Short mmCIF file of C-alpha atoms in Angstrom, two decimals:
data_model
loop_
_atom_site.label_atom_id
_atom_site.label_comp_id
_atom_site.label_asym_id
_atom_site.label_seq_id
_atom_site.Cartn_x
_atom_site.Cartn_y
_atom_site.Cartn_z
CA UNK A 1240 10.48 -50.69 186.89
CA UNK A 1241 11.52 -47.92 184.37
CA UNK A 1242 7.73 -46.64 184.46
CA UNK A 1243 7.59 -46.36 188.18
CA UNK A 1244 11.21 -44.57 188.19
CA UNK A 1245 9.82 -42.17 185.55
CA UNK A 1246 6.86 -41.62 187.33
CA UNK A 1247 8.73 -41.43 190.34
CA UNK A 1248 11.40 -38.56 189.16
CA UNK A 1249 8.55 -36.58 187.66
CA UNK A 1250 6.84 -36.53 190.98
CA UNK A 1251 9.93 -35.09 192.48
CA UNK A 1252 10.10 -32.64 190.00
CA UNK A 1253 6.66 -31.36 190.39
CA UNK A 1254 7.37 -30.98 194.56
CA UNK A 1255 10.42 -29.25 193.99
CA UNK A 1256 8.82 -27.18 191.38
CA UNK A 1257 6.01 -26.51 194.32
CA UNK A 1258 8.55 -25.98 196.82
CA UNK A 1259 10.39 -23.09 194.85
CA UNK A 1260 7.43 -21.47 193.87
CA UNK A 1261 5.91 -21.49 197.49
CA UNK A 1262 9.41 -21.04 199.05
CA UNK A 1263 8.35 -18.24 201.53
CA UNK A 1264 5.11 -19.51 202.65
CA UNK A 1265 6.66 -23.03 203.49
CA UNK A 1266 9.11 -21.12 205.14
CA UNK A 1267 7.29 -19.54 207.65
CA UNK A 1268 5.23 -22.20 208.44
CA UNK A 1269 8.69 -24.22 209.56
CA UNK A 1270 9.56 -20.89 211.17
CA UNK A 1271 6.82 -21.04 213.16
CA UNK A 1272 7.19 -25.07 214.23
CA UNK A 1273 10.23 -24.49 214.89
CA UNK A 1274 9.56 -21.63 217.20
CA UNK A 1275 7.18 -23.77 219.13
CA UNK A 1276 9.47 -26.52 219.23
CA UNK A 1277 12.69 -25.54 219.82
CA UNK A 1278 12.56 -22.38 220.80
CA UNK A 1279 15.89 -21.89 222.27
CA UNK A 1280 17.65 -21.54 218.83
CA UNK A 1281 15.72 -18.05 217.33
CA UNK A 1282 15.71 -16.66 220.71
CA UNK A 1283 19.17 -17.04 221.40
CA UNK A 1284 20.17 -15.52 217.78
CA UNK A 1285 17.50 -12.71 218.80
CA UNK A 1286 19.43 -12.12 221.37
CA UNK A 1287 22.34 -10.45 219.79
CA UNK A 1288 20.03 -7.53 219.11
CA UNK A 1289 21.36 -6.65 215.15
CA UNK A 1290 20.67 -9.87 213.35
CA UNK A 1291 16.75 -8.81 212.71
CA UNK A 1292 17.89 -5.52 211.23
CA UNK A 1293 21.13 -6.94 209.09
CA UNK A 1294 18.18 -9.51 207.67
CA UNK A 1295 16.26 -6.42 206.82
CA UNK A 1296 19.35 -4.56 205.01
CA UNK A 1297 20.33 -8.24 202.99
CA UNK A 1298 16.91 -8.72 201.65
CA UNK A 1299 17.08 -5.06 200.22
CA UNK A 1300 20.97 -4.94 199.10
CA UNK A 1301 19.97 -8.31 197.35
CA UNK A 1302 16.93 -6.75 195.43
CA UNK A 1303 19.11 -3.72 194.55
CA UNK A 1304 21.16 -6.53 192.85
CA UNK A 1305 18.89 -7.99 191.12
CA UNK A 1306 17.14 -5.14 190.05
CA UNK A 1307 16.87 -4.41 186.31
CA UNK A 1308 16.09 -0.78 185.86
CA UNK A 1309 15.82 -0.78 181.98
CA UNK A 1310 12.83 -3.42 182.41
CA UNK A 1311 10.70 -0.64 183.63
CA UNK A 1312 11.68 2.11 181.27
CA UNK A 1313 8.70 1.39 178.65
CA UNK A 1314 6.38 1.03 181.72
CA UNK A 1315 7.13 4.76 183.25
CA UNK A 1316 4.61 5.40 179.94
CA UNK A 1317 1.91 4.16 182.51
CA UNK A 1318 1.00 7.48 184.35
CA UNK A 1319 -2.46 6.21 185.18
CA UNK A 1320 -1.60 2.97 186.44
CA UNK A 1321 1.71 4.43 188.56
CA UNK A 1322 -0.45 7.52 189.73
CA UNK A 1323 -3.66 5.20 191.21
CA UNK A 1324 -1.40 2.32 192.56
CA UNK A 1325 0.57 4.97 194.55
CA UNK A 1326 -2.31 6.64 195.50
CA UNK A 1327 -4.12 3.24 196.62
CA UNK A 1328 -1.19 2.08 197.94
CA UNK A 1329 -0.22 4.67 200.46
CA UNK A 1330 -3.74 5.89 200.78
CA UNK A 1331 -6.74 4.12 200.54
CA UNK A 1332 -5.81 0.56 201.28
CA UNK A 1333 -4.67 1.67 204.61
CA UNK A 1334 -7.45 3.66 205.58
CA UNK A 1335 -9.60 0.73 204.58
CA UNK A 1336 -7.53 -1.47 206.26
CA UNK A 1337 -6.93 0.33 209.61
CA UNK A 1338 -10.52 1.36 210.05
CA UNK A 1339 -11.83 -1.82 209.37
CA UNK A 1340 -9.74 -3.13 212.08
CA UNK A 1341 -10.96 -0.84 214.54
CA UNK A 1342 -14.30 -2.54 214.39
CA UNK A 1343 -12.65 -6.03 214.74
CA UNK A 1344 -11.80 -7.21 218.85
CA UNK A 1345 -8.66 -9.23 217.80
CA UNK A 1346 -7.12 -10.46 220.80
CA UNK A 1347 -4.12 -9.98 222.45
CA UNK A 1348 -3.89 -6.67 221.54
CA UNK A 1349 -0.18 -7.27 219.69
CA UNK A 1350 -2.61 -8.56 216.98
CA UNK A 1351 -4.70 -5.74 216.62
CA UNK A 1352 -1.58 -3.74 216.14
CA UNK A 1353 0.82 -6.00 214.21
CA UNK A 1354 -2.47 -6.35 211.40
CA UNK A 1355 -3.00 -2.59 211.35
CA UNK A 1356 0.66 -1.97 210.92
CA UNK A 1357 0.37 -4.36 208.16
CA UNK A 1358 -2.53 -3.10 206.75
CA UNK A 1359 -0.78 0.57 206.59
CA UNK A 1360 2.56 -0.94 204.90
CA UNK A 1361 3.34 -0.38 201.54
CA UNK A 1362 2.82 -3.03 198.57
CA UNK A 1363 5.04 -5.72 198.82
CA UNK A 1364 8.33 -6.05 196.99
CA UNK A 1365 8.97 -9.23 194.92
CA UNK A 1366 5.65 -11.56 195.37
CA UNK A 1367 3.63 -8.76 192.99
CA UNK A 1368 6.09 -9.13 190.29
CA UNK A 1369 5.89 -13.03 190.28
CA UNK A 1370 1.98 -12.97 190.49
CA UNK A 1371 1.70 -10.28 187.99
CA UNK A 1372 3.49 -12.42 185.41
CA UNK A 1373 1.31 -15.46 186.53
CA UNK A 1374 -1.74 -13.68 186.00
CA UNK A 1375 -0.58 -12.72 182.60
CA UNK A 1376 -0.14 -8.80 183.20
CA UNK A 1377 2.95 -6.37 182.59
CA UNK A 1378 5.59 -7.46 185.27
CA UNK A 1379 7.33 -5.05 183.82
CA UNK A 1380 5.08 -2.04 185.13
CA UNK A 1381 4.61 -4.10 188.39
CA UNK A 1382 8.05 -3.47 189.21
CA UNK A 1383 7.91 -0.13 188.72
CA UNK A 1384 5.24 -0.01 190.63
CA UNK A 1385 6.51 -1.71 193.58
CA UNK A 1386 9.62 0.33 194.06
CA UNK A 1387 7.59 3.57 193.35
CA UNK A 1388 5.66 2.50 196.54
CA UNK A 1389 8.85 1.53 198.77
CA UNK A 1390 10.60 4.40 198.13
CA UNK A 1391 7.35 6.89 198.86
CA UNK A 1392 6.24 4.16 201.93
CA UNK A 1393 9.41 5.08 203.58
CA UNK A 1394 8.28 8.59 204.24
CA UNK A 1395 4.36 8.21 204.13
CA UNK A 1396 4.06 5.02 206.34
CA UNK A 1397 5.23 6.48 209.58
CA UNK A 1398 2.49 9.50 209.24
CA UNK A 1399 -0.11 7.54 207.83
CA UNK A 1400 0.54 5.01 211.24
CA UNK A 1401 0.25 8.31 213.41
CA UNK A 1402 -2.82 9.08 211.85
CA UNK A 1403 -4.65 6.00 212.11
CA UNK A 1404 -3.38 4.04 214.60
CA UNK A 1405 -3.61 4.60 218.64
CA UNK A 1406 -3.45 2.11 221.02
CA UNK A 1407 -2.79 2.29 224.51
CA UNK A 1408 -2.34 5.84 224.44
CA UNK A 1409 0.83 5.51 223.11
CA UNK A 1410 2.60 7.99 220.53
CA UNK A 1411 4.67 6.07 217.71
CA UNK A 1412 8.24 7.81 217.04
CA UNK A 1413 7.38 8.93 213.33
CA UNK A 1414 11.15 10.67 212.96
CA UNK A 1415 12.92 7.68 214.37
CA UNK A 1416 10.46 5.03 211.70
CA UNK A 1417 11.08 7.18 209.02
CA UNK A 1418 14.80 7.41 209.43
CA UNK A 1419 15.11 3.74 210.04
CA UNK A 1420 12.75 2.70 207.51
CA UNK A 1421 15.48 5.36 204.73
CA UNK A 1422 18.49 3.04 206.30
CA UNK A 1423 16.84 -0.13 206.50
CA UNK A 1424 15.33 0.10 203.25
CA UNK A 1425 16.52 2.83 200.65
CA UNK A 1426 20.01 2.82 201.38
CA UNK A 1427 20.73 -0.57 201.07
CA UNK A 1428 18.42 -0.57 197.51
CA UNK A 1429 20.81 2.01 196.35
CA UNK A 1430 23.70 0.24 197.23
CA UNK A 1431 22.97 -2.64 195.77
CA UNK A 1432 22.37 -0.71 192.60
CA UNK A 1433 24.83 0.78 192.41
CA UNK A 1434 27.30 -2.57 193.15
CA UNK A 1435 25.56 -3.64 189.91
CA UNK A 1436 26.19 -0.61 187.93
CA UNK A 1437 30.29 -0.55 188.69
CA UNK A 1438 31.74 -1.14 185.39
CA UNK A 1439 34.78 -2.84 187.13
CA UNK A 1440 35.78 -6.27 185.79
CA UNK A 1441 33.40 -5.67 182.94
CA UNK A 1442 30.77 -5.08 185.45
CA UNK A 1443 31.70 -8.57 186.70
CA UNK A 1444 29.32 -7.64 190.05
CA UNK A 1445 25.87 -7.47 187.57
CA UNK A 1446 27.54 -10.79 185.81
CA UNK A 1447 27.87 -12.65 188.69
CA UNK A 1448 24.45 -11.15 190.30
CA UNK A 1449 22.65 -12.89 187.07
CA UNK A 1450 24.75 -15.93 186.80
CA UNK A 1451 23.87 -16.43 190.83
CA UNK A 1452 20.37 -14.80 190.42
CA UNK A 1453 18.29 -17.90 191.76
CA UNK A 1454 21.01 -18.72 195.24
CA UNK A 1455 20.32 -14.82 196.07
CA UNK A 1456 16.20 -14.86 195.53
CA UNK A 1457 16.41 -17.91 198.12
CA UNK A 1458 18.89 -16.36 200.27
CA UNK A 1459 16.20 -13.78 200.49
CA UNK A 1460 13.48 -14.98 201.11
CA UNK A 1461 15.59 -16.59 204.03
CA UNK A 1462 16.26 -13.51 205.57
CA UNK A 1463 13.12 -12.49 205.17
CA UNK A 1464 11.68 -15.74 206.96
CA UNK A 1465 14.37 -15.84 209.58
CA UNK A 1466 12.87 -12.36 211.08
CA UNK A 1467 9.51 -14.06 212.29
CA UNK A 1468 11.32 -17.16 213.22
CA UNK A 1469 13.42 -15.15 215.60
CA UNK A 1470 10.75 -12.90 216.92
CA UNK A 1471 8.62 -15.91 217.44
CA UNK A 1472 11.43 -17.86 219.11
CA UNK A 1473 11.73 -15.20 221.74
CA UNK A 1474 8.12 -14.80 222.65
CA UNK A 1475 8.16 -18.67 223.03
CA UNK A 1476 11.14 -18.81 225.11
CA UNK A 1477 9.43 -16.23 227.58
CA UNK A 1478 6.35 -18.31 227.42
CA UNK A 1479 4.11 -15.49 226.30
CA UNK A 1480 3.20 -17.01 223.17
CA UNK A 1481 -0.09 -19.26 225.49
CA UNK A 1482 -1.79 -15.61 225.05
CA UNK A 1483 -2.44 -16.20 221.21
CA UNK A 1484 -5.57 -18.46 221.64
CA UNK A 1485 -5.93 -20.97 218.59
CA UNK A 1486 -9.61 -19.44 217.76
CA UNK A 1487 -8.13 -15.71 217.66
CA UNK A 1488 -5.25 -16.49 215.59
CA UNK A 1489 -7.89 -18.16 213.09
CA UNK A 1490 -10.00 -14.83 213.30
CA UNK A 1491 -6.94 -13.07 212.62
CA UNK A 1492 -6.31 -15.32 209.17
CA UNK A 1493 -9.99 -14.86 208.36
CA UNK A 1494 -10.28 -11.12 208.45
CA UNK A 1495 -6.28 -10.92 206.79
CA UNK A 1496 -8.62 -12.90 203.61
CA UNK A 1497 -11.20 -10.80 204.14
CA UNK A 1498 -9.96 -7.28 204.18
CA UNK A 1499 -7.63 -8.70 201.17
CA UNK A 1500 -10.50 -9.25 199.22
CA UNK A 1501 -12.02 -6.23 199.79
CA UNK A 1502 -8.89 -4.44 198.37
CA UNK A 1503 -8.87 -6.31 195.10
CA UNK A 1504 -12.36 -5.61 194.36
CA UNK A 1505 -11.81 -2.05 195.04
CA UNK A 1506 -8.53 -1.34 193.37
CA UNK A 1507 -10.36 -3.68 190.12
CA UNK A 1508 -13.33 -1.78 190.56
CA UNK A 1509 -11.59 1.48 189.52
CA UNK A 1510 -9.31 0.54 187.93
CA UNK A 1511 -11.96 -0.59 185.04
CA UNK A 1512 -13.39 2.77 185.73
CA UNK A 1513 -10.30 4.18 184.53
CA UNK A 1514 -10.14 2.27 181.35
CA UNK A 1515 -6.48 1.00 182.02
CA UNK A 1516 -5.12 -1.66 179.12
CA UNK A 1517 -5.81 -5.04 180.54
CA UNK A 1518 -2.34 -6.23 181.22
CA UNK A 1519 -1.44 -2.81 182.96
CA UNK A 1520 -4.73 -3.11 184.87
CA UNK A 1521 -3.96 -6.94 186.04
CA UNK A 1522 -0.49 -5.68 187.09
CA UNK A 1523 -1.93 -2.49 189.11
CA UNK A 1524 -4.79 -4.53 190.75
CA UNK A 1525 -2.06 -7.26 192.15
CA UNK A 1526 0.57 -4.78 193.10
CA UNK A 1527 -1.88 -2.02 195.02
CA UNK A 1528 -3.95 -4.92 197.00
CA UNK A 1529 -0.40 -6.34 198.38
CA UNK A 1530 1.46 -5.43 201.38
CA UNK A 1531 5.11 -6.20 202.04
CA UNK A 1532 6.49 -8.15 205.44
CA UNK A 1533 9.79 -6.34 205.96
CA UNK A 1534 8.65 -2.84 206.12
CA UNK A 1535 5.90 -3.77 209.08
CA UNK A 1536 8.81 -5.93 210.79
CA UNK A 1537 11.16 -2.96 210.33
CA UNK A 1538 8.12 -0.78 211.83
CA UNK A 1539 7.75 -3.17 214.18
CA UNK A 1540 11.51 -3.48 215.72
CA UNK A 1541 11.29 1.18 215.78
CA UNK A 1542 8.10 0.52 218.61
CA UNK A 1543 8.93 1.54 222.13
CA UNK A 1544 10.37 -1.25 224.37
CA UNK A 1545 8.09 -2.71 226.76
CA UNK A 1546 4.92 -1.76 225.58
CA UNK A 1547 4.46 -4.27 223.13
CA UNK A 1548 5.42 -8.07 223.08
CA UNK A 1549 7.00 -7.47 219.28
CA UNK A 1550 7.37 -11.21 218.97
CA UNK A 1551 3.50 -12.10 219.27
CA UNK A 1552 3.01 -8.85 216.79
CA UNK A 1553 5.02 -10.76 214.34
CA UNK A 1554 2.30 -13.42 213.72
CA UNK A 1555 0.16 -11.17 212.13
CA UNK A 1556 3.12 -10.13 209.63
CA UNK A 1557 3.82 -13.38 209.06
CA UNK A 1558 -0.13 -14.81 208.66
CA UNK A 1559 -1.16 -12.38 206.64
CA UNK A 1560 1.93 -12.53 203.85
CA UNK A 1561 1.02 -16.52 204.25
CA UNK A 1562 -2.56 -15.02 203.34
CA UNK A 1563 -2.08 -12.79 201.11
CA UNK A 1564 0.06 -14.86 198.78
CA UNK A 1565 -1.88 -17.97 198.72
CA UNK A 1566 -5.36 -15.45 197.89
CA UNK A 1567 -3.48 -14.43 195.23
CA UNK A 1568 -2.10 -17.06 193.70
CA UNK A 1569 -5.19 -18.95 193.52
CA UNK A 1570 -6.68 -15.81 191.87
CA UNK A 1571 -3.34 -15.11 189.37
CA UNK A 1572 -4.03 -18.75 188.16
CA UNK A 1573 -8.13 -18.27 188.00
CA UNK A 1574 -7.72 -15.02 185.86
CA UNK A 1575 -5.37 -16.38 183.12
CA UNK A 1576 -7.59 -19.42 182.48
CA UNK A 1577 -10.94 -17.76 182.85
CA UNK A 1578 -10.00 -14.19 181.22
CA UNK A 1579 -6.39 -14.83 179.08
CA UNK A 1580 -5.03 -11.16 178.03
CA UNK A 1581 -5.39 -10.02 174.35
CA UNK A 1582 -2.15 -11.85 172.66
CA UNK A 1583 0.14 -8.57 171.34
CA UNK A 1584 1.19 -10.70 168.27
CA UNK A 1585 -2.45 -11.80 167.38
CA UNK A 1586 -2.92 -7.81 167.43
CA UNK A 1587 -0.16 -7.08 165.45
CA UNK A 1588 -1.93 -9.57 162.54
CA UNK A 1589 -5.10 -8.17 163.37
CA UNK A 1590 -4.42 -4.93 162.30
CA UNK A 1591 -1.85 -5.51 160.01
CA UNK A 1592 -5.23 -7.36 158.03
CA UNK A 1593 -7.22 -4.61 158.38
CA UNK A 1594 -5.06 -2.38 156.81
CA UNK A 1595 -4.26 -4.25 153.99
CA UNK A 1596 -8.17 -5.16 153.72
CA UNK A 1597 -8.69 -1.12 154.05
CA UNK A 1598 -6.15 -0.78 151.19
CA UNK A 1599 -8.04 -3.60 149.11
CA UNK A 1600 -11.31 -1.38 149.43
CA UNK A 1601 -9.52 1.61 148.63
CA UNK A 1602 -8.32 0.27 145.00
CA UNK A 1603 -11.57 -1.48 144.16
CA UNK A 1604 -13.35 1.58 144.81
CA UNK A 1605 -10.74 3.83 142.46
CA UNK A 1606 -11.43 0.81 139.92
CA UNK A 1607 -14.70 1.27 140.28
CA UNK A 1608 -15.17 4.94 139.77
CA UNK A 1609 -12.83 4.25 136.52
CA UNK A 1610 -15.18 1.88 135.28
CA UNK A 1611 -18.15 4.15 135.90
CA UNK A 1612 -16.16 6.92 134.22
CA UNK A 1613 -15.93 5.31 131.07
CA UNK A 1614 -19.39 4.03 130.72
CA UNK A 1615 -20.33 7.79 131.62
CA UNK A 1616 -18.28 9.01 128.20
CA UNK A 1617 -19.73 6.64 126.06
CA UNK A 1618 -22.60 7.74 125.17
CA UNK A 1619 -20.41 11.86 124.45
CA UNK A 1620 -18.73 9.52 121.88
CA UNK A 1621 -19.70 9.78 118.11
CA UNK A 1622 -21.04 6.54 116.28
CA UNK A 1623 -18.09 5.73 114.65
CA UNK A 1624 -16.26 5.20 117.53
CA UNK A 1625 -18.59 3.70 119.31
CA UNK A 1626 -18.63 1.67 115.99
CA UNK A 1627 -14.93 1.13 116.17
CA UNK A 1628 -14.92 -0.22 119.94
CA UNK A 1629 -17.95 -2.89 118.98
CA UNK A 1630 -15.74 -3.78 116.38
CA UNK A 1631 -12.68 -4.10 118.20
CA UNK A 1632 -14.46 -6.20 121.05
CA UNK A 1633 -15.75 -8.57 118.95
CA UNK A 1634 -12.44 -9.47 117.00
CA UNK A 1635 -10.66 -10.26 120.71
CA UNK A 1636 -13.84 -12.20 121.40
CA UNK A 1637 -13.44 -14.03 118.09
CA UNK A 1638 -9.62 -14.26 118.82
CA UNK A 1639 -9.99 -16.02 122.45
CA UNK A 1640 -12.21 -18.42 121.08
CA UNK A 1641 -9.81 -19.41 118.40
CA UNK A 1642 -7.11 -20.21 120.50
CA UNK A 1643 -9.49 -22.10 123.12
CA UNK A 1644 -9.37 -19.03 125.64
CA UNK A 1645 -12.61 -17.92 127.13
CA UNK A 1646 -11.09 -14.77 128.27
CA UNK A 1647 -12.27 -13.08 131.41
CA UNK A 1648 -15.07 -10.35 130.97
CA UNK A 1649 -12.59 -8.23 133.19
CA UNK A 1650 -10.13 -7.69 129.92
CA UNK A 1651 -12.50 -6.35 127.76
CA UNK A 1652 -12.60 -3.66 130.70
CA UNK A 1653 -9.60 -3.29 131.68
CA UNK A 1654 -8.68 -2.36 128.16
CA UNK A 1655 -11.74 0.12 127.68
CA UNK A 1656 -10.14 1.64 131.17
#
């Protein structure tokens, strides 16, 4: 009986452990049965018309809270790493992306534009962090790069959607985005931030933020999951969600893997090229092939009303985080088994040996040269010294053998020296 309740309270352990770690993903898959199912619930919340965009402002103020600036003071050092993932980031992963969509029919046509808007979003905000640190890279630099990329994406996304996106003819509001994405998004960061930095109380707010740090990362990721579910709820309610066919929705997931794979190939690819230490590289290859969920839903929520059925455009946000993060997890896990980073203590040793080995050589060659110095005089000396010297060896030699002392040859030297 004891065996089976040990065996039984470790296996709980291990699906809770499974459950944190895969909080979000879970999540949206409930979000989405219960959208089907009970639709009535997110689609009356929806309703309201602010919820969606308070979620959007909680998940940030949260992250501003939790944020830990002096974490990524040591990775700013980085220039490489921060220059390419901005650049891939805001750049080339969504041309990739969007073009590559172009020559993909995904059906209705809220999919084709809810997986190019997520295709053109920045890197995601908290997942690359987490995966970074599981694939044994600098989480440190990964956060860095991550808000580096939010704050920019704010500005960029809305032009880089202009550029590459056009359906129906219709021309997305690039002021109105941007300004919503700097409310939605950077104000609430700084906020949040700056709550922590209030030396009040003896900065009781940053106390309490750490003491309550794991409640607010699932509160979070709540939010985050709650925007989907509501979306979702609405589209079902209307009964518009029988246009997402079952075989285009598993298209969608396909080409979401696909395209995914395709960026971390690239962004390893040069990466390499660039030479970039191996934990800074496994952080920048992570962070740059991500793309974050809250930005495209904020994106989303700025379209013109009407036009679009937002709710069935959520899917695609929603599937390809789901994607993304499993991909990556699988691969995080893969690349710290198959390719462990170099271990900075084991370094340390390393060339702490070498030196002291370098050091070694160093005084057996001046020993060396000593020894060769002498024998070079030798033969300068007259006879009677040299007579003197025999003389002198041989009464040590006679004197270690009387006491029962071979003596090392090495004395003998060392005194000539």
């Amino acid at each position: 009986v004891d065996d089976c309740e040990v065996q039984g309270k470790a296996a709980i352990r291990r699906v809770s452990k499974f459950a944190d770690q895969q909080c979000v993903p879970l999540g949206l898959l409930l979000g989405v049965v219960l959208s089907v199912s009970i639709p009535i619930v997110g689609a009356t919340i929806d309703q309201a018309g602010f919820v969606a965009d308070a979620c959007i402002v909680g998940i940030f103020v949260i992250t501003g809270l939790k944020l830990k600036t002096a974490e990524g003071k040591e990775a700013l050092k980085s220039y490489s790493a921060i220059a390419y993932c901005l650049f891939s980031t805001l750049l080339l992963t969504p041309v990739i992306g969007a073009l590559l969509t172009k020559l993909v029919p995904l059906q209705p046509t809220e999919y084709q534009l809810g997986v190019s808007i997520f295709f053109c979003s920045p890197c995601a905000i908290n997942s690359p962090v987490l995966m970074s640190r599981q694939a044994g890279g600098n989480s440190a630099l990964s956060l860095v790069l991550t808000l580096s990329a939010s704050a920019l994406g704010t500005f960029t996304t809305p032009l880089v959607l202009n550029m590459l996106i056009s359906l129906e003819g219709v021309q997305l509001p690039v002021a109105d985005m941007a300004f919503k994405l700097a409310v939605s998004i950077i104000l609430p960061l700084v906020i949040g931030k700056g709550l922590q930095s209030v030396p009040l109380g003896d900065f009781a707010v940053r106390r309490w933020s750490e003491r309550w740090s794991k409640p607010l990362s699932h509160l979070s990721n709540a939010l985050l999951v709650a925007i989907p579910w509501m979306k979702l709820s609405a589209t079902a309610h209307r009964g518009a969600l029988s246009r997402a066919g079952v075989v285009d929705t598993l298209v969608m997931v396909a080409w979401f893997a696909s395209v995914h794979l395709i960026y971390l190939v690239v962004n390893l690819a040069i990466t390499t090229m660039l030479r970039l230490e191996d934990r800074a590289l496994r952080a920048t290859v992570l962070t740059a092939s991500s793309k974050t969920m809250p930005v495209t839903l904020t994106v989303l929520s700025s379209l013109p009303v009407g036009v679009w059925d937002v709710g069935l455009a959520t899917i695609p946000c929603a599937l390809g985080h789901f994607t993304q993060t499993i991909v990556d997890a699988s691969l995080a896990s893969l690349w710290l088994s198959r390719f462990p980073p170099p271990d900075p203590s084991r370094t340390l040793v390393a060339n702490a040996s070498l030196s002291i080995t370098s050091s070694c050589s160093e005084m057996t060659s001046l020993n060396d040269s000593c020894d060769l110095g002498s024998v070079a005089v030798q033969p300068a000396t007259s006879g009677v010294e040299e007579g003197e010297g025999a003389a002198h060896s041989r009464r040590n030699a006679n004197h270690g053998k009387t006491h029962g002392d071979e003596g090392p040859p090495l004395l003998a030297d060392q005194e000539n020296v």
